[in-house]
PDB file of C-alpha atoms in Angstrom:
ATOM      1  CA  GLN A   5      -4.417  18.893 -13.281  1.00 86.00           C
ATOM      2  CA  VAL A   6      -4.471  15.097 -11.788  1.00 91.00           C
ATOM      3  CA  ARG A   7      -3.819  15.225  -8.131  1.00 95.00           C
ATOM      4  CA  LEU A   8      -1.905  12.107  -6.720  1.00 96.00           C
ATOM      5  CA  GLU A   9      -0.587  11.028  -2.704  1.00 97.00           C
ATOM      6  CA  GLU A  10       1.889   8.279  -2.250  1.00 97.00           C
ATOM      7  CA  SER A  11       1.601   6.501   2.091  1.00 96.00           C
ATOM      8  CA  GLY A  12       2.858   3.533   3.036  1.00 97.00           C
ATOM      9  CA  GLY A  13       6.911   3.926   2.827  1.00 96.00           C
ATOM     10  CA  GLY A  14       8.541   3.246   5.540  1.00 97.00           C
ATOM     11  CA  SER A  15      11.801   1.445   6.830  1.00 98.00           C
ATOM     12  CA  VAL A  16      12.096  -2.908   5.778  1.00 98.00           C
ATOM     13  CA  GLN A  17      14.845  -4.636   6.921  1.00 98.00           C
ATOM     14  CA  ALA A  18      16.237  -6.615   3.305  1.00 98.00           C
ATOM     15  CA  GLY A  19      13.653  -9.505   2.444  1.00 98.00           C
ATOM     16  CA  GLY A  20      11.097  -7.040   3.953  1.00 98.00           C
ATOM     17  CA  SER A  21       7.643  -6.558   2.496  1.00 98.00           C
ATOM     18  CA  LEU A  22       6.100  -3.159   1.980  1.00 98.00           C
ATOM     19  CA  ARG A  23       2.834  -1.961   0.231  1.00 98.00           C
ATOM     20  CA  LEU A  24       2.361   1.839  -1.092  1.00 98.00           C
ATOM     21  CA  SER A  25      -0.402   3.586  -1.801  1.00 97.00           C
ATOM     22  CA  CYS A  26      -1.385   6.453  -4.016  1.00 97.00           C
ATOM     23  CA  ALA A  27      -4.890   8.383  -3.838  1.00 95.00           C
ATOM     24  CA  VAL A  28      -5.743   9.940  -6.821  1.00 93.00           C
ATOM     25  CA  SER A  29      -7.784  12.320  -8.074  1.00 92.00           C
ATOM     26  CA  GLY A  30      -8.374  15.401 -10.396  1.00 89.00           C
ATOM     27  CA  SER A  31      -9.205  15.160 -14.002  1.00 84.00           C
ATOM     28  CA  THR A  32      -8.614  11.392 -14.495  1.00 81.00           C
ATOM     29  CA  GLU A  33     -10.622  10.181 -17.769  1.00 82.00           C
ATOM     30  CA  GLY A  34      -9.249   9.562 -20.675  1.00 80.00           C
ATOM     31  CA  ILE A  35      -5.978   8.516 -17.848  1.00 84.00           C
ATOM     32  CA  TYR A  36      -3.626   5.447 -20.575  1.00 84.00           C
ATOM     33  CA  CYS A  37      -1.241   4.410 -18.098  1.00 90.00           C
ATOM     34  CA  MET A  38      -0.539   5.382 -14.955  1.00 93.00           C
ATOM     35  CA  GLY A  39       2.731   3.846 -12.683  1.00 96.00           C
ATOM     36  CA  TRP A  40       5.371   4.032 -10.144  1.00 98.00           C
ATOM     37  CA  PHE A  41       9.470   5.308 -10.695  1.00 97.00           C
ATOM     38  CA  ARG A  42      11.560   5.716  -8.081  1.00 98.00           C
ATOM     39  CA  GLN A  43      14.206   7.773  -7.372  1.00 97.00           C
ATOM     40  CA  ALA A  44      17.875   7.564  -5.377  1.00 96.00           C
ATOM     41  CA  PRO A  45      20.353  10.241  -4.610  1.00 92.00           C
ATOM     42  CA  GLY A  46      22.152  10.336  -7.003  1.00 94.00           C
ATOM     43  CA  LYS A  47      20.872   7.960 -10.139  1.00 95.00           C
ATOM     44  CA  GLU A  48      18.450   8.420 -12.449  1.00 94.00           C
ATOM     45  CA  ARG A  49      14.852   8.609 -12.457  1.00 94.00           C
ATOM     46  CA  GLU A  50      13.640   4.633 -12.965  1.00 96.00           C
ATOM     47  CA  PRO A  51       9.965   3.574 -13.917  1.00 97.00           C
ATOM     48  CA  VAL A  52       9.850   0.404 -12.091  1.00 98.00           C
ATOM     49  CA  ALA A  53       6.305  -0.519 -12.851  1.00 97.00           C
ATOM     50  CA  ALA A  54       3.718   0.808 -14.631  1.00 96.00           C
ATOM     51  CA  ILE A  55      -0.526  -0.043 -15.818  1.00 94.00           C
ATOM     52  CA  ASP A  56      -3.130   0.237 -19.083  1.00 91.00           C
ATOM     53  CA  SER A  57      -6.124   1.094 -18.571  1.00 87.00           C
ATOM     54  CA  GLU A  58      -7.222  -2.236 -19.720  1.00 89.00           C
ATOM     55  CA  GLY A  59      -5.044  -3.635 -16.407  1.00 91.00           C
ATOM     56  CA  HIS A  60      -2.174  -4.581 -18.554  1.00 94.00           C
ATOM     57  CA  THR A  61       1.031  -4.329 -16.806  1.00 96.00           C
ATOM     58  CA  VAL A  62       5.384  -3.803 -17.259  1.00 96.00           C
ATOM     59  CA  TYR A  63       7.916  -3.934 -15.602  1.00 97.00           C
ATOM     60  CA  PRO A  64      11.579  -3.673 -15.136  1.00 97.00           C
ATOM     61  CA  ASP A  65      13.884  -6.800 -14.692  1.00 97.00           C
ATOM     62  CA  SER A  66      15.138  -5.223 -11.613  1.00 96.00           C
ATOM     63  CA  VAL A  67      11.917  -5.265  -9.981  1.00 98.00           C
ATOM     64  CA  LYS A  68      10.289  -8.333 -11.694  1.00 97.00           C
ATOM     65  CA  GLY A  69       8.330 -11.188  -9.925  1.00 97.00           C
ATOM     66  CA  ARG A  70       9.010  -8.519  -6.410  1.00 98.00           C
ATOM     67  CA  PHE A  71       6.827  -6.129  -7.110  1.00 98.00           C
ATOM     68  CA  ILE A  72       3.322  -5.780  -8.535  1.00 98.00           C
ATOM     69  CA  ILE A  73       0.886  -3.338  -9.246  1.00 98.00           C
ATOM     70  CA  SER A  74      -2.656  -2.995  -8.602  1.00 96.00           C
ATOM     71  CA  GLN A  75      -5.705  -0.585  -9.010  1.00 92.00           C
ATOM     72  CA  ASP A  76      -8.993   0.239  -8.317  1.00 86.00           C
ATOM     73  CA  ASN A  77     -10.727   1.748 -11.000  1.00 77.00           C
ATOM     74  CA  ALA A  78     -13.969   2.799  -8.614  1.00 72.00           C
ATOM     75  CA  VAL A  79     -11.708   4.282  -5.321  1.00 66.00           C
ATOM     76  CA  LYS A  80      -9.365   5.558  -7.702  1.00 86.00           C
ATOM     77  CA  SER A  81      -6.197   4.317  -5.612  1.00 92.00           C
ATOM     78  CA  LEU A  82      -2.979   3.136  -7.136  1.00 95.00           C
ATOM     79  CA  SER A  83      -0.644   0.672  -5.553  1.00 97.00           C
ATOM     80  CA  LEU A  84       2.314  -1.167  -5.554  1.00 98.00           C
ATOM     81  CA  GLN A  85       3.000  -4.285  -3.440  1.00 98.00           C
ATOM     82  CA  MET A  86       6.843  -5.139  -2.940  1.00 98.00           C
ATOM     83  CA  ILE A  87       8.349  -7.493  -1.786  1.00 98.00           C
ATOM     84  CA  SER A  88      12.361  -9.764  -0.431  1.00 98.00           C
ATOM     85  CA  LEU A  89      12.587  -6.418  -0.270  1.00 98.00           C
ATOM     86  CA  GLN A  90      16.707  -5.998  -0.410  1.00 98.00           C
ATOM     87  CA  PRO A  91      18.728  -2.207   0.607  1.00 97.00           C
ATOM     88  CA  ASP A  92      19.230  -1.712  -3.895  1.00 96.00           C
ATOM     89  CA  ASP A  93      14.934  -0.620  -3.362  1.00 98.00           C
ATOM     90  CA  THR A  94      16.026   1.740  -1.194  1.00 98.00           C
ATOM     91  CA  ALA A  95      14.973   5.236  -2.658  1.00 98.00           C
ATOM     92  CA  MET A  96      12.030   7.818  -3.065  1.00 98.00           C
ATOM     93  CA  TYR A  97       8.277   6.486  -4.290  1.00 98.00           C
ATOM     94  CA  TYR A  98       6.447   8.746  -6.070  1.00 98.00           C
ATOM     95  CA  CYS A  99       3.084   7.452  -8.476  1.00 97.00           C
ATOM     96  CA  ALA A 100       2.948   9.114 -11.940  1.00 96.00           C
ATOM     97  CA  ALA A 101      -0.432   9.384 -14.085  1.00 94.00           C
ATOM     98  CA  GLU A 102      -1.072   9.417 -17.921  1.00 91.00           C
ATOM     99  CA  CYS A 103       2.346   8.104 -20.110  1.00 87.00           C
ATOM    100  CA  ASP A 104       1.211   7.343 -23.708  1.00 79.00           C
ATOM    101  CA  GLY A 105       2.650   4.610 -23.832  1.00 83.00           C
ATOM    102  CA  TRP A 106       5.377   2.560 -22.285  1.00 89.00           C
ATOM    103  CA  GLY A 107       8.662   0.368 -24.250  1.00 90.00           C
ATOM    104  CA  VAL A 108      10.779  -2.189 -22.066  1.00 92.00           C
ATOM    105  CA  GLN A 109      14.913  -1.279 -23.859  1.00 93.00           C
ATOM    106  CA  GLY A 110      17.586  -3.164 -22.046  1.00 92.00           C
ATOM    107  CA  GLY A 111      15.753  -4.997 -19.145  1.00 92.00           C
ATOM    108  CA  GLN A 112      14.435  -1.157 -18.760  1.00 94.00           C
ATOM    109  CA  LEU A 113      11.320   0.353 -18.600  1.00 94.00           C
ATOM    110  CA  ARG A 114      10.604   3.310 -20.615  1.00 93.00           C
ATOM    111  CA  ALA A 115       8.228   5.431 -19.472  1.00 92.00           C
ATOM    112  CA  ASP A 116       7.441   9.353 -19.373  1.00 91.00           C
ATOM    113  CA  PHE A 117       4.564  10.710 -16.944  1.00 93.00           C
ATOM    114  CA  SER A 118       2.922  13.495 -16.735  1.00 93.00           C
ATOM    115  CA  TYR A 119       1.980  14.194 -13.338  1.00 94.00           C
ATOM    116  CA  TRP A 120       3.303  12.834 -10.494  1.00 96.00           C
ATOM    117  CA  GLY A 121       2.238  12.619  -6.432  1.00 97.00           C
ATOM    118  CA  GLN A 122       5.307  14.217  -3.555  1.00 97.00           C
ATOM    119  CA  GLY A 123       6.239  10.815  -3.519  1.00 97.00           C
ATOM    120  CA  THR A 124       7.170   8.701  -0.542  1.00 98.00           C
ATOM    121  CA  GLN A 125      10.520   7.172   1.140  1.00 98.00           C
ATOM    122  CA  VAL A 126      11.462   3.568   0.948  1.00 98.00           C
ATOM    123  CA  THR A 127      14.322   3.019   3.034  1.00 98.00           C
ATOM    124  CA  VAL A 128      15.908  -1.106   3.093  1.00 98.00           C
ATOM    125  CA  SER A 129      18.771  -2.103   5.208  1.00 98.00           C
ATOM    126  CA  SER A 130      21.043  -4.523   5.456  1.00 95.00           C
TER     127      SER A 130
END
């Protein structure tokens, strides 16, 4: 069982920045990839970043160049640095772990995660 706890969400104006953090605990051995996804009311879940055990990263076109995912295996944490935030980025953001792989299709990131946290709200005002 993997446990994930997000922090760092909040409210910012358009153009602002936020850094989300995720504390990871439990049985993390053998996890191939981790990531972040978001979900806004009435919208589908959208993966916004993923990183594998070798440090390779991937992003959908919607956040590429604005979001950076990083991990610190020594302290078992995952982060998401977000810059140039826009109102469309408003959503609940979830830290997630364990996927079999990922793909990018039509500019969208496809990744199915087995574990995720409770989420942290990000609100961007215009």
